[in-house]
PDB file of C-alpha atoms in Angstrom:
ATOM      1  CA  MET Z  42      29.580  24.880  36.835  1.00  0.00           C
ATOM      2  CA  ARG Z  43      28.828  28.363  36.405  1.00  0.00           C
ATOM      3  CA  GLY Z  44      25.192  27.276  35.784  1.00  0.00           C
ATOM      4  CA  ASP Z  45      22.232  26.007  37.240  1.00  0.00           C
ATOM      5  CA  VAL Z  46      20.766  22.500  35.915  1.00  0.00           C
ATOM      6  CA  ILE Z  47      16.969  22.355  36.180  1.00  0.00           C
ATOM      7  CA  LEU Z  48      15.377  18.841  36.110  1.00  0.00           C
ATOM      8  CA  ALA Z  49      11.418  19.117  35.233  1.00  0.00           C
ATOM      9  CA  CYS Z  50       9.500  15.806  35.722  1.00  0.00           C
ATOM     10  CA  VAL Z  51       6.133  17.276  34.282  1.00  0.00           C
ATOM     11  CA  ALA Z  52       2.623  15.960  34.030  1.00  0.00           C
ATOM     12  CA  ASP Z  53       0.141  15.718  30.979  1.00  0.00           C
ATOM     13  CA  GLU Z  54       2.855  15.223  28.387  1.00  0.00           C
ATOM     14  CA  GLU Z  55       0.566  12.751  26.427  1.00  0.00           C
ATOM     15  CA  TYR Z  56      -2.106  15.384  26.009  1.00  0.00           C
ATOM     16  CA  GLY Z  57      -1.930  19.233  26.274  1.00  0.00           C
ATOM     17  CA  SER Z  58       1.288  19.373  28.023  1.00  0.00           C
ATOM     18  CA  SER Z  59       0.040  21.562  30.883  1.00  0.00           C
ATOM     19  CA  GLY Z  60       2.824  20.703  33.223  1.00  0.00           C
ATOM     20  CA  THR Z  61       5.461  22.211  31.086  1.00  0.00           C
ATOM     21  CA  GLU Z  62       3.283  25.169  30.604  1.00  0.00           C
ATOM     22  CA  GLU Z  63       3.065  25.723  34.065  1.00  0.00           C
ATOM     23  CA  VAL Z  64       6.833  25.152  34.404  1.00  0.00           C
ATOM     24  CA  LEU Z  65       7.279  27.929  31.732  1.00  0.00           C
ATOM     25  CA  GLU Z  66       5.376  30.201  33.681  1.00  0.00           C
ATOM     26  CA  SER Z  67       8.015  30.343  36.554  1.00  0.00           C
ATOM     27  CA  PHE Z  68      11.426  29.121  34.969  1.00  0.00           C
ATOM     28  CA  THR Z  69      13.623  29.727  31.946  1.00  0.00           C
ATOM     29  CA  ALA Z  70      16.804  28.382  30.643  1.00  0.00           C
ATOM     30  CA  ASP Z  71      19.765  28.788  28.405  1.00  0.00           C
ATOM     31  CA  ALA Z  72      18.861  25.590  26.601  1.00  0.00           C
ATOM     32  CA  ALA Z  73      16.891  22.334  27.060  1.00  0.00           C
ATOM     33  CA  ILE Z  74      17.111  18.664  26.109  1.00  0.00           C
ATOM     34  CA  ILE Z  75      14.091  16.646  25.983  1.00  0.00           C
ATOM     35  CA  THR Z  76      14.747  13.043  26.735  1.00  0.00           C
ATOM     36  CA  GLU Z  77      11.853  11.186  24.985  1.00  0.00           C
ATOM     37  CA  PRO Z  78      12.992   7.981  23.698  1.00  0.00           C
ATOM     38  CA  SER Z  79      15.124   8.476  20.162  1.00  0.00           C
ATOM     39  CA  HIS Z  80      17.364   5.307  20.089  1.00  0.00           C
ATOM     40  CA  LEU Z  81      20.249   7.734  20.823  1.00  0.00           C
ATOM     41  CA  GLU Z  82      19.597   9.759  17.668  1.00  0.00           C
ATOM     42  CA  VAL Z  83      19.287  13.485  17.565  1.00  0.00           C
ATOM     43  CA  THR Z  84      15.806  14.708  16.971  1.00  0.00           C
ATOM     44  CA  LEU Z  85      15.708  18.188  15.672  1.00  0.00           C
ATOM     45  CA  ALA Z  86      12.205  18.523  14.164  1.00  0.00           C
ATOM     46  CA  HIS Z  87       8.785  17.249  15.011  1.00  0.00           C
ATOM     47  CA  LYS Z  88       5.061  17.573  13.519  1.00  0.00           C
ATOM     48  CA  GLY Z  89       2.494  19.624  15.325  1.00  0.00           C
ATOM     49  CA  PHE Z  90      -1.166  19.085  15.372  1.00  0.00           C
ATOM     50  CA  ALA Z  91      -4.728  20.748  15.332  1.00  0.00           C
ATOM     51  CA  TRP Z  92      -7.811  19.368  16.372  1.00  0.00           C
ATOM     52  CA  PHE Z  93     -11.028  20.551  14.820  1.00  0.00           C
ATOM     53  CA  ASP Z  94     -15.002  19.681  15.356  1.00  0.00           C
ATOM     54  CA  VAL Z  95     -17.077  20.023  12.244  1.00  0.00           C
ATOM     55  CA  GLU Z  96     -20.907  20.334  13.247  1.00  0.00           C
ATOM     56  CA  ILE Z  97     -22.909  19.382  10.037  1.00  0.00           C
ATOM     57  CA  GLU Z  98     -26.408  20.863  10.249  1.00  0.00           C
ATOM     58  CA  GLY Z  99     -29.435  18.922   9.327  1.00  0.00           C
ATOM     59  CA  ARG Z 100     -33.202  19.054  10.251  1.00  0.00           C
ATOM     60  CA  ALA Z 101     -34.650  16.572  12.128  1.00  0.00           C
ATOM     61  CA  ALA Z 102     -38.001  14.676  10.753  1.00  0.00           C
ATOM     62  CA  HIS Z 103     -39.628  11.431  11.116  1.00  0.00           C
ATOM     63  CA  GLY Z 104     -38.268   8.662   8.543  1.00  0.00           C
ATOM     64  CA  SER Z 105     -41.790   8.740   6.856  1.00  0.00           C
ATOM     65  CA  ARG Z 106     -41.756  12.450   5.855  1.00  0.00           C
ATOM     66  CA  PRO Z 107     -38.680  12.969   3.771  1.00  0.00           C
ATOM     67  CA  GLU Z 108     -39.755  16.328   2.494  1.00  0.00           C
ATOM     68  CA  LEU Z 109     -39.412  17.763   5.847  1.00  0.00           C
ATOM     69  CA  GLY Z 110     -35.772  16.571   6.979  1.00  0.00           C
ATOM     70  CA  ILE Z 111     -32.424  17.046   6.054  1.00  0.00           C
ATOM     71  CA  ASP Z 112     -30.023  14.252   6.737  1.00  0.00           C
ATOM     72  CA  ALA Z 113     -27.028  15.542   8.279  1.00  0.00           C
ATOM     73  CA  ILE Z 114     -25.079  12.190   8.266  1.00  0.00           C
ATOM     74  CA  ALA Z 115     -25.589  12.240   4.368  1.00  0.00           C
ATOM     75  CA  LYS Z 116     -24.482  15.539   4.257  1.00  0.00           C
ATOM     76  CA  ALA Z 117     -21.648  14.716   6.617  1.00  0.00           C
ATOM     77  CA  GLY Z 118     -20.555  12.033   3.768  1.00  0.00           C
ATOM     78  CA  HIS Z 119     -19.671  14.880   1.420  1.00  0.00           C
ATOM     79  CA  PHE Z 120     -17.381  16.550   3.798  1.00  0.00           C
ATOM     80  CA  LEU Z 121     -15.570  13.057   4.602  1.00  0.00           C
ATOM     81  CA  VAL Z 122     -15.058  12.653   0.692  1.00  0.00           C
ATOM     82  CA  ALA Z 123     -13.611  16.305   0.703  1.00  0.00           C
ATOM     83  CA  LEU Z 124     -11.523  15.399   3.443  1.00  0.00           C
ATOM     84  CA  GLU Z 125      -9.910  12.619   2.090  1.00  0.00           C
ATOM     85  CA  ASP Z 126      -9.252  14.576  -1.049  1.00  0.00           C
ATOM     86  CA  LEU Z 127      -7.845  17.168   0.979  1.00  0.00           C
ATOM     87  CA  GLY Z 128      -5.493  14.607   2.344  1.00  0.00           C
ATOM     88  CA  ARG Z 129      -4.334  13.443  -1.160  1.00  0.00           C
ATOM     89  CA  ARG Z 130      -3.467  16.884  -1.933  1.00  0.00           C
ATOM     90  CA  LEU Z 131      -1.497  17.473   1.202  1.00  0.00           C
ATOM     91  CA  ALA Z 132       0.573  14.462   0.455  1.00  0.00           C
ATOM     92  CA  GLN Z 133       1.424  15.656  -3.239  1.00  0.00           C
ATOM     93  CA  SER Z 134       2.429  19.436  -1.700  1.00  0.00           C
ATOM     94  CA  PRO Z 135       6.174  20.192  -1.324  1.00  0.00           C
ATOM     95  CA  ALA Z 136       7.607  18.113   1.551  1.00  0.00           C
ATOM     96  CA  HIS Z 137       9.640  19.306   4.553  1.00  0.00           C
ATOM     97  CA  PRO Z 138      13.165  17.758   4.403  1.00  0.00           C
ATOM     98  CA  LEU Z 139      12.912  15.868   7.717  1.00  0.00           C
ATOM     99  CA  LEU Z 140       9.163  15.648   8.165  1.00  0.00           C
ATOM    100  CA  GLY Z 141       7.576  15.234   4.862  1.00  0.00           C
ATOM    101  CA  THR Z 142       4.053  16.788   4.630  1.00  0.00           C
ATOM    102  CA  GLY Z 143       1.377  17.427   6.896  1.00  0.00           C
ATOM    103  CA  THR Z 144      -1.680  15.032   7.074  1.00  0.00           C
ATOM    104  CA  VAL Z 145      -5.321  15.041   8.005  1.00  0.00           C
ATOM    105  CA  HIS Z 146      -7.866  12.289   8.993  1.00  0.00           C
ATOM    106  CA  ALA Z 147     -11.281  11.951  10.538  1.00  0.00           C
ATOM    107  CA  SER Z 148     -10.797  10.690  14.242  1.00  0.00           C
ATOM    108  CA  VAL Z 149     -14.413  10.661  15.477  1.00  0.00           C
ATOM    109  CA  ILE Z 150     -18.060  10.779  14.450  1.00  0.00           C
ATOM    110  CA  HIS Z 151     -20.946  11.266  16.038  1.00  0.00           C
ATOM    111  CA  GLY Z 152     -24.679  11.564  14.416  1.00  0.00           C
ATOM    112  CA  GLY Z 153     -28.290  10.114  14.541  1.00  0.00           C
ATOM    113  CA  GLU Z 154     -30.532   9.067  17.704  1.00  0.00           C
ATOM    114  CA  GLU Z 155     -33.030   6.225  16.091  1.00  0.00           C
ATOM    115  CA  PRO Z 156     -33.553   4.595  12.867  1.00  0.00           C
ATOM    116  CA  SER Z 157     -36.685   6.129  11.833  1.00  0.00           C
ATOM    117  CA  THR Z 158     -35.501   9.712  12.205  1.00  0.00           C
ATOM    118  CA  TYR Z 159     -33.512  12.172   9.905  1.00  0.00           C
ATOM    119  CA  PRO Z 160     -30.695  13.099  12.237  1.00  0.00           C
ATOM    120  CA  ALA Z 161     -30.650  16.953  12.858  1.00  0.00           C
ATOM    121  CA  HIS Z 162     -26.719  16.957  13.548  1.00  0.00           C
ATOM    122  CA  CYS Z 163     -23.617  15.156  12.953  1.00  0.00           C
ATOM    123  CA  ARG Z 164     -20.332  15.961  14.492  1.00  0.00           C
ATOM    124  CA  ILE Z 165     -16.883  15.140  13.049  1.00  0.00           C
ATOM    125  CA  THR Z 166     -13.923  15.396  15.041  1.00  0.00           C
ATOM    126  CA  LEU Z 167     -10.542  15.806  12.804  1.00  0.00           C
ATOM    127  CA  GLU Z 168      -7.011  16.021  13.349  1.00  0.00           C
ATOM    128  CA  ARG Z 169      -4.569  17.762  11.042  1.00  0.00           C
ATOM    129  CA  ARG Z 170      -0.848  17.144  11.606  1.00  0.00           C
ATOM    130  CA  THR Z 171       1.165  19.887  10.804  1.00  0.00           C
ATOM    131  CA  VAL Z 172       4.776  20.650   9.672  1.00  0.00           C
ATOM    132  CA  PRO Z 173       6.721  24.098   9.695  1.00  0.00           C
ATOM    133  CA  GLY Z 174       4.833  26.782   8.204  1.00  0.00           C
ATOM    134  CA  GLU Z 175       1.562  25.517   9.091  1.00  0.00           C
ATOM    135  CA  ASN Z 176      -0.442  26.160  12.256  1.00  0.00           C
ATOM    136  CA  ALA Z 177      -4.200  26.293  13.635  1.00  0.00           C
ATOM    137  CA  ASP Z 178      -4.947  29.370  11.699  1.00  0.00           C
ATOM    138  CA  THR Z 179      -3.874  28.141   8.336  1.00  0.00           C
ATOM    139  CA  VAL Z 180      -5.331  25.088   8.870  1.00  0.00           C
ATOM    140  CA  GLU Z 181      -8.674  26.876   9.763  1.00  0.00           C
ATOM    141  CA  ARG Z 182      -8.343  28.685   6.810  1.00  0.00           C
ATOM    142  CA  GLU Z 183      -7.885  25.550   4.782  1.00  0.00           C
ATOM    143  CA  LEU Z 184     -11.032  23.623   6.218  1.00  0.00           C
ATOM    144  CA  THR Z 185     -12.937  26.613   5.832  1.00  0.00           C
ATOM    145  CA  ALA Z 186     -12.300  26.649   2.019  1.00  0.00           C
ATOM    146  CA  VAL Z 187     -13.411  23.249   1.721  1.00  0.00           C
ATOM    147  CA  LEU Z 188     -16.618  23.825   3.719  1.00  0.00           C
ATOM    148  CA  ASP Z 189     -17.418  26.775   1.875  1.00  0.00           C
ATOM    149  CA  HIS Z 190     -17.216  25.355  -1.325  1.00  0.00           C
ATOM    150  CA  LEU Z 191     -19.402  22.606  -0.048  1.00  0.00           C
ATOM    151  CA  THR Z 192     -21.926  24.962   0.993  1.00  0.00           C
ATOM    152  CA  ASP Z 193     -21.805  26.645  -2.423  1.00  0.00           C
ATOM    153  CA  THR Z 194     -22.185  23.113  -4.329  1.00  0.00           C
ATOM    154  CA  VAL Z 195     -24.285  20.621  -2.135  1.00  0.00           C
ATOM    155  CA  PRO Z 196     -27.830  21.587  -1.584  1.00  0.00           C
ATOM    156  CA  ASP Z 197     -28.851  22.035   2.176  1.00  0.00           C
ATOM    157  CA  PHE Z 198     -25.221  21.772   3.482  1.00  0.00           C
ATOM    158  CA  ARG Z 199     -24.586  24.076   6.510  1.00  0.00           C
ATOM    159  CA  TYR Z 200     -21.671  23.668   9.223  1.00  0.00           C
ATOM    160  CA  GLN Z 201     -20.009  25.193  12.337  1.00  0.00           C
ATOM    161  CA  LEU Z 202     -16.297  24.936  12.657  1.00  0.00           C
ATOM    162  CA  THR Z 203     -14.886  24.576  16.074  1.00  0.00           C
ATOM    163  CA  ARG Z 204     -11.123  24.987  16.967  1.00  0.00           C
ATOM    164  CA  GLY Z 205      -9.946  22.533  19.529  1.00  0.00           C
ATOM    165  CA  LEU Z 206      -6.321  21.677  20.900  1.00  0.00           C
ATOM    166  CA  HIS Z 207      -3.498  22.640  19.090  1.00  0.00           C
ATOM    167  CA  ARG Z 208       0.133  22.609  18.978  1.00  0.00           C
ATOM    168  CA  GLU Z 209       2.874  24.214  16.896  1.00  0.00           C
ATOM    169  CA  PRO Z 210       5.480  21.914  15.071  1.00  0.00           C
ATOM    170  CA  PHE Z 211       9.049  22.352  16.114  1.00  0.00           C
ATOM    171  CA  GLU Z 212      12.296  22.814  14.231  1.00  0.00           C
ATOM    172  CA  ALA Z 213      15.755  23.393  15.546  1.00  0.00           C
ATOM    173  CA  ALA Z 214      18.557  24.906  14.124  1.00  0.00           C
ATOM    174  CA  PRO Z 215      21.586  22.565  13.898  1.00  0.00           C
ATOM    175  CA  GLU Z 216      24.024  25.333  14.779  1.00  0.00           C
ATOM    176  CA  VAL Z 217      22.575  26.280  18.111  1.00  0.00           C
ATOM    177  CA  SER Z 218      24.952  25.676  20.907  1.00  0.00           C
ATOM    178  CA  ILE Z 219      23.229  22.969  22.725  1.00  0.00           C
ATOM    179  CA  VAL Z 220      22.565  20.828  19.542  1.00  0.00           C
ATOM    180  CA  ARG Z 221      26.490  21.177  18.516  1.00  0.00           C
ATOM    181  CA  THR Z 222      27.445  20.531  22.125  1.00  0.00           C
ATOM    182  CA  LEU Z 223      25.297  17.541  22.570  1.00  0.00           C
ATOM    183  CA  THR Z 224      25.976  15.946  19.032  1.00  0.00           C
ATOM    184  CA  HIS Z 225      29.792  16.492  19.708  1.00  0.00           C
ATOM    185  CA  HIS Z 226      29.529  14.343  22.856  1.00  0.00           C
ATOM    186  CA  ALA Z 227      27.190  11.846  21.522  1.00  0.00           C
ATOM    187  CA  GLU Z 228      29.683  11.201  18.771  1.00  0.00           C
ATOM    188  CA  GLN Z 229      32.563  10.872  21.450  1.00  0.00           C
ATOM    189  CA  ALA Z 230      30.126   8.218  23.161  1.00  0.00           C
ATOM    190  CA  LEU Z 231      28.930   6.292  20.097  1.00  0.00           C
ATOM    191  CA  GLY Z 232      32.068   6.173  18.098  1.00  0.00           C
ATOM    192  CA  HIS Z 233      30.281   7.809  15.073  1.00  0.00           C
ATOM    193  CA  PRO Z 234      28.233  10.896  14.388  1.00  0.00           C
ATOM    194  CA  PRO Z 235      24.669  10.346  15.780  1.00  0.00           C
ATOM    195  CA  VAL Z 236      21.742   9.998  13.320  1.00  0.00           C
ATOM    196  CA  VAL Z 237      19.701  13.215  12.806  1.00  0.00           C
ATOM    197  CA  ARG Z 238      15.944  12.744  12.812  1.00  0.00           C
ATOM    198  CA  ALA Z 239      12.710  14.070  13.068  1.00  0.00           C
ATOM    199  CA  GLU Z 240       9.531  12.625  14.678  1.00  0.00           C
ATOM    200  CA  PRO Z 241       5.929  12.669  13.421  1.00  0.00           C
ATOM    201  CA  TYR Z 242       4.529  13.010  16.842  1.00  0.00           C
ATOM    202  CA  TRP Z 243       4.508  16.106  19.049  1.00  0.00           C
ATOM    203  CA  THR Z 244       6.691  16.806  22.225  1.00  0.00           C
ATOM    204  CA  ASP Z 245       7.258  19.463  24.483  1.00  0.00           C
ATOM    205  CA  CYS Z 246      10.061  20.729  22.473  1.00  0.00           C
ATOM    206  CA  ALA Z 247       7.620  23.109  20.557  1.00  0.00           C
ATOM    207  CA  LEU Z 248       6.569  24.704  23.788  1.00  0.00           C
ATOM    208  CA  LEU Z 249      10.204  25.302  25.068  1.00  0.00           C
ATOM    209  CA  ASP Z 250      11.225  26.717  21.462  1.00  0.00           C
ATOM    210  CA  ARG Z 251       8.152  29.274  21.760  1.00  0.00           C
ATOM    211  CA  ALA Z 252       9.298  30.436  25.280  1.00  0.00           C
ATOM    212  CA  GLY Z 253      12.794  31.261  23.409  1.00  0.00           C
ATOM    213  CA  ILE Z 254      14.663  28.160  24.835  1.00  0.00           C
ATOM    214  CA  PRO Z 255      16.776  26.365  22.483  1.00  0.00           C
ATOM    215  CA  CYS Z 256      16.432  22.705  22.863  1.00  0.00           C
ATOM    216  CA  LEU Z 257      16.321  19.119  21.076  1.00  0.00           C
ATOM    217  CA  LEU Z 258      15.327  15.549  21.843  1.00  0.00           C
ATOM    218  CA  PHE Z 259      17.628  12.879  22.608  1.00  0.00           C
ATOM    219  CA  GLY Z 260      16.947   9.732  24.598  1.00  0.00           C
ATOM    220  CA  VAL Z 261      17.236   6.270  25.120  1.00  0.00           C
ATOM    221  CA  ASP Z 262      16.924   3.418  23.069  1.00  0.00           C
ATOM    222  CA  GLY Z 263      14.050   0.584  23.548  1.00  0.00           C
ATOM    223  CA  GLU Z 264      10.832  -0.383  21.797  1.00  0.00           C
ATOM    224  CA  ASP Z 265       6.913  -0.812  22.286  1.00  0.00           C
ATOM    225  CA  ALA Z 266       5.914   2.342  23.659  1.00  0.00           C
ATOM    226  CA  HIS Z 267       2.494   2.329  25.153  1.00  0.00           C
ATOM    227  CA  ALA Z 268       2.483  -1.384  25.187  1.00  0.00           C
ATOM    228  CA  ALA Z 269       2.055  -3.580  28.181  1.00  0.00           C
ATOM    229  CA  THR Z 270       5.984  -4.606  27.406  1.00  0.00           C
ATOM    230  CA  GLU Z 271       7.474  -1.015  26.889  1.00  0.00           C
ATOM    231  CA  TYR Z 272      10.838  -1.201  27.816  1.00  0.00           C
ATOM    232  CA  VAL Z 273      14.074   0.567  27.549  1.00  0.00           C
ATOM    233  CA  ASP Z 274      17.529  -0.787  26.676  1.00  0.00           C
ATOM    234  CA  LEU Z 275      19.820  -0.618  29.684  1.00  0.00           C
ATOM    235  CA  ALA Z 276      23.142  -0.113  27.833  1.00  0.00           C
ATOM    236  CA  SER Z 277      21.717   2.749  25.952  1.00  0.00           C
ATOM    237  CA  LEU Z 278      20.674   4.019  29.636  1.00  0.00           C
ATOM    238  CA  ASP Z 279      24.278   4.150  30.341  1.00  0.00           C
ATOM    239  CA  ARG Z 280      25.564   5.862  27.530  1.00  0.00           C
ATOM    240  CA  LEU Z 281      22.484   8.352  27.492  1.00  0.00           C
ATOM    241  CA  THR Z 282      23.731   9.305  31.011  1.00  0.00           C
ATOM    242  CA  ASP Z 283      27.475   9.600  29.887  1.00  0.00           C
ATOM    243  CA  ILE Z 284      26.479  11.808  27.098  1.00  0.00           C
ATOM    244  CA  LEU Z 285      24.191  14.143  29.183  1.00  0.00           C
ATOM    245  CA  MET Z 286      26.719  14.408  31.929  1.00  0.00           C
ATOM    246  CA  ALA Z 287      29.512  15.503  29.438  1.00  0.00           C
ATOM    247  CA  THR Z 288      27.165  17.659  27.589  1.00  0.00           C
ATOM    248  CA  ILE Z 289      25.918  19.720  30.849  1.00  0.00           C
ATOM    249  CA  THR Z 290      29.510  19.836  32.139  1.00  0.00           C
ATOM    250  CA  ASP Z 291      30.846  21.394  28.759  1.00  0.00           C
ATOM    251  CA  PHE Z 292      27.623  23.654  28.051  1.00  0.00           C
ATOM    252  CA  CYS Z 293      28.031  24.999  31.687  1.00  0.00           C
ATOM    253  CA  SER Z 294      31.519  25.352  32.016  1.00  0.00           C
TER     254      SER Z 294
END
């Protein structure tokens, strides 16, 4: 073969993908295949995500002195209702052809200290799943608009918005060389054109794509991801091996 093949066995792919980020500091490539399980179907897009903390500010006071206290948890309730409404509006927005629409949900909530005190703070951690055309900046503007509206309409509503971990969505062009090459050899091995699909979860494809490496996701069949009985189908593993070998040989020839 005229080219080298790099096998990257990386850490942290279930959280921030710091392993792939470190690989990309020292290596590049003409193309890449991420072998997350995909049921031998060609994955050309997936969603991104952005995490945010919303700190709702109240005023601590004894429960017997309501004129002194501002209940941060009660104020947070207004935001939770507005967040649910945002989710409905996202579901009704124009959909990506493979991924559908973005979503949002409240993930974690913390607030209060004891029954007899007005809570001074309530923190909500939320996740916004993004589609191509959306990113952490667009999400921050979206959330700020929601929170500013509450500031204008709900008495004593005050907040702080903090951006957390965020990763971009991914979309590959069907005509790029690595996609066409793998799709051809998958069809040869499977006896039919492979299904083209998208995933709702995030993968390292987005980091490779951002680094200028054309890529796609293609992997084995199996079930019960993250369960005690997670497994792959061995026949699909044999097929995947044949498809990857043929793709590498063809691409590097």
